[in-house]
mmCIF file of C-alpha atoms and ligand atoms in Angstrom:
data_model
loop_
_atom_site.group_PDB
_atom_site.id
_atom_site.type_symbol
_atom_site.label_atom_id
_atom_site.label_comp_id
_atom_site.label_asym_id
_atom_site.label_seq_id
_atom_site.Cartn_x
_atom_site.Cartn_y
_atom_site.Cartn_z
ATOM 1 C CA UNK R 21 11.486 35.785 26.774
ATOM 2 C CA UNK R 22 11.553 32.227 28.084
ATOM 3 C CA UNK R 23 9.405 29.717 26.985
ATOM 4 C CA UNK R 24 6.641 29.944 29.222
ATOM 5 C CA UNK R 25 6.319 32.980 27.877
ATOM 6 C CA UNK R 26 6.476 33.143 24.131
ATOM 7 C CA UNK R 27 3.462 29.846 24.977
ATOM 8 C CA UNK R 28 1.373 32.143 26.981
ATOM 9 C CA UNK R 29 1.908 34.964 23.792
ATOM 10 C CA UNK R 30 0.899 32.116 20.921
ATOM 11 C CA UNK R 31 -2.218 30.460 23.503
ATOM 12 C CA UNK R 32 -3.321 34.387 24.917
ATOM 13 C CA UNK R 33 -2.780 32.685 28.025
ATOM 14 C CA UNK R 34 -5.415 29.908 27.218
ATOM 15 C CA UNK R 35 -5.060 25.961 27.318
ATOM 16 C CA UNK R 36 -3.938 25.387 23.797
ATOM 17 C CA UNK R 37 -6.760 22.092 23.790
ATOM 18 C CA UNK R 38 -9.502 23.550 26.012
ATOM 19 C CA UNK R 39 -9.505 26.929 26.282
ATOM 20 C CA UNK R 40 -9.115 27.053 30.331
ATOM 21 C CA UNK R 41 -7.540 29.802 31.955
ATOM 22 C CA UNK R 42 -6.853 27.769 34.851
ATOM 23 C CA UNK R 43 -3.523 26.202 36.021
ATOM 24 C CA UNK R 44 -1.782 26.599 33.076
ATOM 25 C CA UNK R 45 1.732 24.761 32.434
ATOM 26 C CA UNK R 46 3.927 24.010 29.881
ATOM 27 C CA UNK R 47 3.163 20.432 28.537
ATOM 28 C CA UNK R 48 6.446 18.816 26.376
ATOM 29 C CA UNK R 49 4.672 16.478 23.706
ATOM 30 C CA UNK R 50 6.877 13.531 24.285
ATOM 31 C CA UNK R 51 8.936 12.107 22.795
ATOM 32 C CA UNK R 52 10.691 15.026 23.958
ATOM 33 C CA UNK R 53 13.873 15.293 22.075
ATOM 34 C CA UNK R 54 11.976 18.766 19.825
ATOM 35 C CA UNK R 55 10.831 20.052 22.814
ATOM 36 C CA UNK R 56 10.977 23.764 22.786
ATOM 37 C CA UNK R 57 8.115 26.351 21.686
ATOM 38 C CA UNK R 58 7.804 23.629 18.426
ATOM 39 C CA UNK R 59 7.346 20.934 20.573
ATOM 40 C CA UNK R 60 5.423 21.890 23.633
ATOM 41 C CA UNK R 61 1.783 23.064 24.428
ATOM 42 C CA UNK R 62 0.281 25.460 27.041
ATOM 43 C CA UNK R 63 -2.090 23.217 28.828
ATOM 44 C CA UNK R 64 -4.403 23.202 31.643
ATOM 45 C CA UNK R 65 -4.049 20.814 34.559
ATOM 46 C CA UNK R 66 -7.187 19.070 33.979
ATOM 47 C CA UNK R 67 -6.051 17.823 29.765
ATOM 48 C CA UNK R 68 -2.529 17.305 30.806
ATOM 49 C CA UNK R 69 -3.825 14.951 33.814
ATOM 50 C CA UNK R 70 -5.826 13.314 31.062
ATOM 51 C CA UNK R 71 -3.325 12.975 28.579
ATOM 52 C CA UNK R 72 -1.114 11.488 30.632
ATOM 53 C CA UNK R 73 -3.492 8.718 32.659
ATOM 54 C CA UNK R 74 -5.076 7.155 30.488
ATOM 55 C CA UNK R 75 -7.577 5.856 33.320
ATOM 56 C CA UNK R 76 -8.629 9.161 33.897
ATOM 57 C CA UNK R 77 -9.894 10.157 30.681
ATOM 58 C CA UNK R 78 -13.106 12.070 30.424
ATOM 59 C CA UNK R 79 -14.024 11.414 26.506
ATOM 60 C CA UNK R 80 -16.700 14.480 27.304
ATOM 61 C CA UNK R 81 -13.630 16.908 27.652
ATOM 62 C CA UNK R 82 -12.243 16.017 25.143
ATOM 63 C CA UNK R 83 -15.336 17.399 22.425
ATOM 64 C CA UNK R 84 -13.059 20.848 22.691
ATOM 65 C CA UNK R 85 -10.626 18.952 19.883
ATOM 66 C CA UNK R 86 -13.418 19.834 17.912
ATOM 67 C CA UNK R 87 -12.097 23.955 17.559
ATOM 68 C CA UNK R 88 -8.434 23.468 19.187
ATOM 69 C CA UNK R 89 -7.442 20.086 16.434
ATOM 70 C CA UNK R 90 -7.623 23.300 13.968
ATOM 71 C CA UNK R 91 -4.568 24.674 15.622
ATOM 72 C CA UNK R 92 -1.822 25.789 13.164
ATOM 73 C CA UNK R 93 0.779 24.244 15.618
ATOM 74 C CA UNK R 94 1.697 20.740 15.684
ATOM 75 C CA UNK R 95 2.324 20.310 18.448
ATOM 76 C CA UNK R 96 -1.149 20.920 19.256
ATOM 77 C CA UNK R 97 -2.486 18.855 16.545
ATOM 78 C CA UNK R 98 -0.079 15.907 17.502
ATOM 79 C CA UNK R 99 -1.919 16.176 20.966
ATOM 80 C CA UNK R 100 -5.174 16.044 19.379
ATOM 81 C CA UNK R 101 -4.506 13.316 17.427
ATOM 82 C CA UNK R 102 -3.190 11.053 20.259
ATOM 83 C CA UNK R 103 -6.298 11.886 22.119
ATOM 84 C CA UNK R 104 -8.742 10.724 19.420
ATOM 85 C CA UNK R 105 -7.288 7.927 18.582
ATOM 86 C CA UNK R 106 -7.410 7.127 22.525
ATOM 87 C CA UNK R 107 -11.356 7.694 22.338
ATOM 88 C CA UNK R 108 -11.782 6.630 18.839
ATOM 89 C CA UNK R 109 -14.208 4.367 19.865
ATOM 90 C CA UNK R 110 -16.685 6.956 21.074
ATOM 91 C CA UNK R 111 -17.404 7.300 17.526
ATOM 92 C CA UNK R 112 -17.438 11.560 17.501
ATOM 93 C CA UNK R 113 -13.917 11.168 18.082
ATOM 94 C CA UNK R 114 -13.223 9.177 14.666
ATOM 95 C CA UNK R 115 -15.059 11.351 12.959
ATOM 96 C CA UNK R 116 -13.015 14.758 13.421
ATOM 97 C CA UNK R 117 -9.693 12.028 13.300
ATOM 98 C CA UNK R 118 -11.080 11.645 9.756
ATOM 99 C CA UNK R 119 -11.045 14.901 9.051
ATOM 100 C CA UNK R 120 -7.258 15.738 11.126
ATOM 101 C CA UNK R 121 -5.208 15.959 7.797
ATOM 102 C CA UNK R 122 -1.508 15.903 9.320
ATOM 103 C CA UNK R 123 1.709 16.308 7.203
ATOM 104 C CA UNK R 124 3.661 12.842 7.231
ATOM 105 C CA UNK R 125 6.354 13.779 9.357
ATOM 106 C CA UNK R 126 3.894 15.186 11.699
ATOM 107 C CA UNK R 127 1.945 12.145 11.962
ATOM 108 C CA UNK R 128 4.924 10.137 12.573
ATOM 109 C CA UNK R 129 5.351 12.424 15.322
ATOM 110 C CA UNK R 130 1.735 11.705 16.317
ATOM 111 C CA UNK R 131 2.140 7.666 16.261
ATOM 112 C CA UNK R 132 5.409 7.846 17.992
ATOM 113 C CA UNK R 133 4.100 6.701 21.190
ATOM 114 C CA UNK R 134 1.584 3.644 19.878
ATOM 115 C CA UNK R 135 -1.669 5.680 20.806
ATOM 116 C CA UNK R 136 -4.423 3.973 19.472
ATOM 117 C CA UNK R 137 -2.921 1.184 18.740
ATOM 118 C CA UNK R 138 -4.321 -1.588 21.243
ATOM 119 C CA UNK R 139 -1.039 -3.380 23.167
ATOM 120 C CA UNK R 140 -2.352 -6.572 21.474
ATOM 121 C CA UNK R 141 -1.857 -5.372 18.355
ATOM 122 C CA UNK R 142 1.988 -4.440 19.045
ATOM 123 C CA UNK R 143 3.535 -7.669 18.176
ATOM 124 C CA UNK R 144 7.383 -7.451 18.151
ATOM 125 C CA UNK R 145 9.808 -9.181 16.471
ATOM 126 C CA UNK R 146 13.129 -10.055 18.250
ATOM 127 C CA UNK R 147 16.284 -12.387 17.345
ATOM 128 C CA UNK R 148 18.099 -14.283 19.769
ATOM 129 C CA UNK R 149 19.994 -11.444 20.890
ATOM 130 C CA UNK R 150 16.706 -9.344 21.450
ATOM 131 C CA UNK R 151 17.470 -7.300 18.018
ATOM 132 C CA UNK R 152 14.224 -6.209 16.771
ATOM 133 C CA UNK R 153 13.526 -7.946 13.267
ATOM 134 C CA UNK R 154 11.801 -5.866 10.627
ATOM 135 C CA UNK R 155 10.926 -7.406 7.285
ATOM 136 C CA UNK R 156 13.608 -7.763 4.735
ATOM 137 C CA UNK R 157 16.079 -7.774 7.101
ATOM 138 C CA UNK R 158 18.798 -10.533 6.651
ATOM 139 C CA UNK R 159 19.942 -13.332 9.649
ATOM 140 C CA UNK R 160 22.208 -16.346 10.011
ATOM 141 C CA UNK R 161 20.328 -19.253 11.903
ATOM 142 C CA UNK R 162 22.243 -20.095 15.200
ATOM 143 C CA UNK R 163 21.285 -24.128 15.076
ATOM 144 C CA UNK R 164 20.326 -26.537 12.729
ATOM 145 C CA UNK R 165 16.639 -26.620 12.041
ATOM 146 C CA UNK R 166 14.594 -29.152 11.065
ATOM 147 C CA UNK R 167 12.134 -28.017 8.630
ATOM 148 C CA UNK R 168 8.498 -28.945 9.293
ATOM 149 C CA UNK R 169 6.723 -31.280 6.606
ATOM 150 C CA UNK R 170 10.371 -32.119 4.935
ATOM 151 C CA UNK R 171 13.402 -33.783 5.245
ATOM 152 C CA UNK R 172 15.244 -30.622 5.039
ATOM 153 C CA UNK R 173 17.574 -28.940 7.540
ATOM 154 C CA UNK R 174 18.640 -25.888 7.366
ATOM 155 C CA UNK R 175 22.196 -25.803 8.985
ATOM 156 C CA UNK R 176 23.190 -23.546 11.508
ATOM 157 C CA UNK R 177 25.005 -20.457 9.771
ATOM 158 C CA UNK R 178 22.731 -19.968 6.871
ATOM 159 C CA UNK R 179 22.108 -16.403 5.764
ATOM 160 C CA UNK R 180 18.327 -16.337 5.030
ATOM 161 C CA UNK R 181 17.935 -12.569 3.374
ATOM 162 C CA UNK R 182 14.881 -10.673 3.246
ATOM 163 C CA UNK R 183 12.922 -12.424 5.892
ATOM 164 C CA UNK R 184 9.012 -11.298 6.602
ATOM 165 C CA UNK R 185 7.478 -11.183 9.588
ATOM 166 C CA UNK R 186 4.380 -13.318 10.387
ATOM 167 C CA UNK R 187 2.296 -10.411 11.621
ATOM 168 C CA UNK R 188 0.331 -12.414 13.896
ATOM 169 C CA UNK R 189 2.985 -14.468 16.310
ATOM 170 C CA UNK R 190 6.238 -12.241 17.633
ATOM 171 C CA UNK R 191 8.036 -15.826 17.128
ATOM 172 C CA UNK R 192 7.742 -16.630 13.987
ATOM 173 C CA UNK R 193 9.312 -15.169 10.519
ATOM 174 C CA UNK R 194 9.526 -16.137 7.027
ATOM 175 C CA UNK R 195 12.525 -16.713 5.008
ATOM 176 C CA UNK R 196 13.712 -18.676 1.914
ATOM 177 C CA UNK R 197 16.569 -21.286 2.462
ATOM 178 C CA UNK R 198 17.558 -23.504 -0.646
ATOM 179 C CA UNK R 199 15.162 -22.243 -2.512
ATOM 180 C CA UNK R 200 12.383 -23.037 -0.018
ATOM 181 C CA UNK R 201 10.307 -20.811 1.844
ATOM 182 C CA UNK R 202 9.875 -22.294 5.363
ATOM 183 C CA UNK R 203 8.831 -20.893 8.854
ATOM 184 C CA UNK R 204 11.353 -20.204 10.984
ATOM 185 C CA UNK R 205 11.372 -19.331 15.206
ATOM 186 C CA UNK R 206 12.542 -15.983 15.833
ATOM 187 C CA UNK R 207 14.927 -17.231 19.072
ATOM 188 C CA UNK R 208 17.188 -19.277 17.011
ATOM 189 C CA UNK R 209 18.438 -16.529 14.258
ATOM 190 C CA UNK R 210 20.681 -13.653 14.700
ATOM 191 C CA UNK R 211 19.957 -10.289 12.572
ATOM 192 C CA UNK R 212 23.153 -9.409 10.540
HETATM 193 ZN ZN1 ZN C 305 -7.199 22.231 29.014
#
């Protein structure tokens, strides 16, 4: 059997979120690289429309999470939780996301591609090379820096470990160098 198939024998034929007979493919619950009958859903045309434009969600539709965010298969439940974090602030939806209990690997899964989490809120740390910096990484400054409020400067090569990132500007991190804990701008370190 192929996997349209063994779908259509888990689902009875039904959209695994609504319950729609109707136009049923095979939706892959990105990121793709489980695919497979783990990693896919049979869906209706109208949710996987949904799902994947965000400008045409109808939050209304979306009340059959209610039975199908019970589903035993992650995939499914993945989906689910995507979508009510996308309408979370219907208020209905945040309710049943309270009660979603997913296994931690399956919620990483579920947060893989940033749903729910507004684009504002994605702030990004990269080093001059366009690295991504996460805290306690370690990087050499590429220039001598003059250090706000002091005298100091910290000369170009110095290995400041364990930086953290200020979680409200992409440019800015946190390091200690000679004993002193001073801002630094992200564009003038490397990540080592
Ligand atoms: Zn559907």
């Amino acid at each position: 059997m192929g996997l349209l198939e063994d779908l259509q024998d888990r689902s009875g034929k039904v959209c695994e979120f609504c319950g729609s007979a109707d136009t049923l493919s095979i939706y892959e619950v990105p990121p793709v690289s489980t695919g497979g009958f783990d990693g896919s859903v049979l869906a209706c045309s109208t949710c996987i429309g949904q799902i994947e434009n965000p400008d045409t969600t109808d939050a209304n539709h979306w009340r059959c999470l209610n039975d199908s965010m019970w589903s035993e298969h992650d995939a499914v439940k993945v989906v689910a939780w995507r979508m009510l974090s996308r309408l979370k602030s219907e208020g209905w939806p945040q309710d049943l996301l309270d009660m979603l209990y997913l296994e931690p690997e399956t919620l990483e899964w579920a947060k893989a591609t940033g749903e729910g989490v507004l684009e504002a809120d994605k702030i990004v740390h990269r080093d001059a090379n366009g690295a991504i910096l996460e805290n306690g990484d370690s990087v050499v400054l590429i220039k001598d820096l003059k250090v706000k409020g002091s005298s100091m400067v910290a000369k170009q090569g110095t290995a400041v470990r364990r930086i953290s990132l200020d979680h409200e500007n992409a440019e800015y991190i946190e390091g200690r160098v000679d004993g002193q804990q001073i801002v630094i701008i992200t564009k003038y370190v490397k990540k080592v």
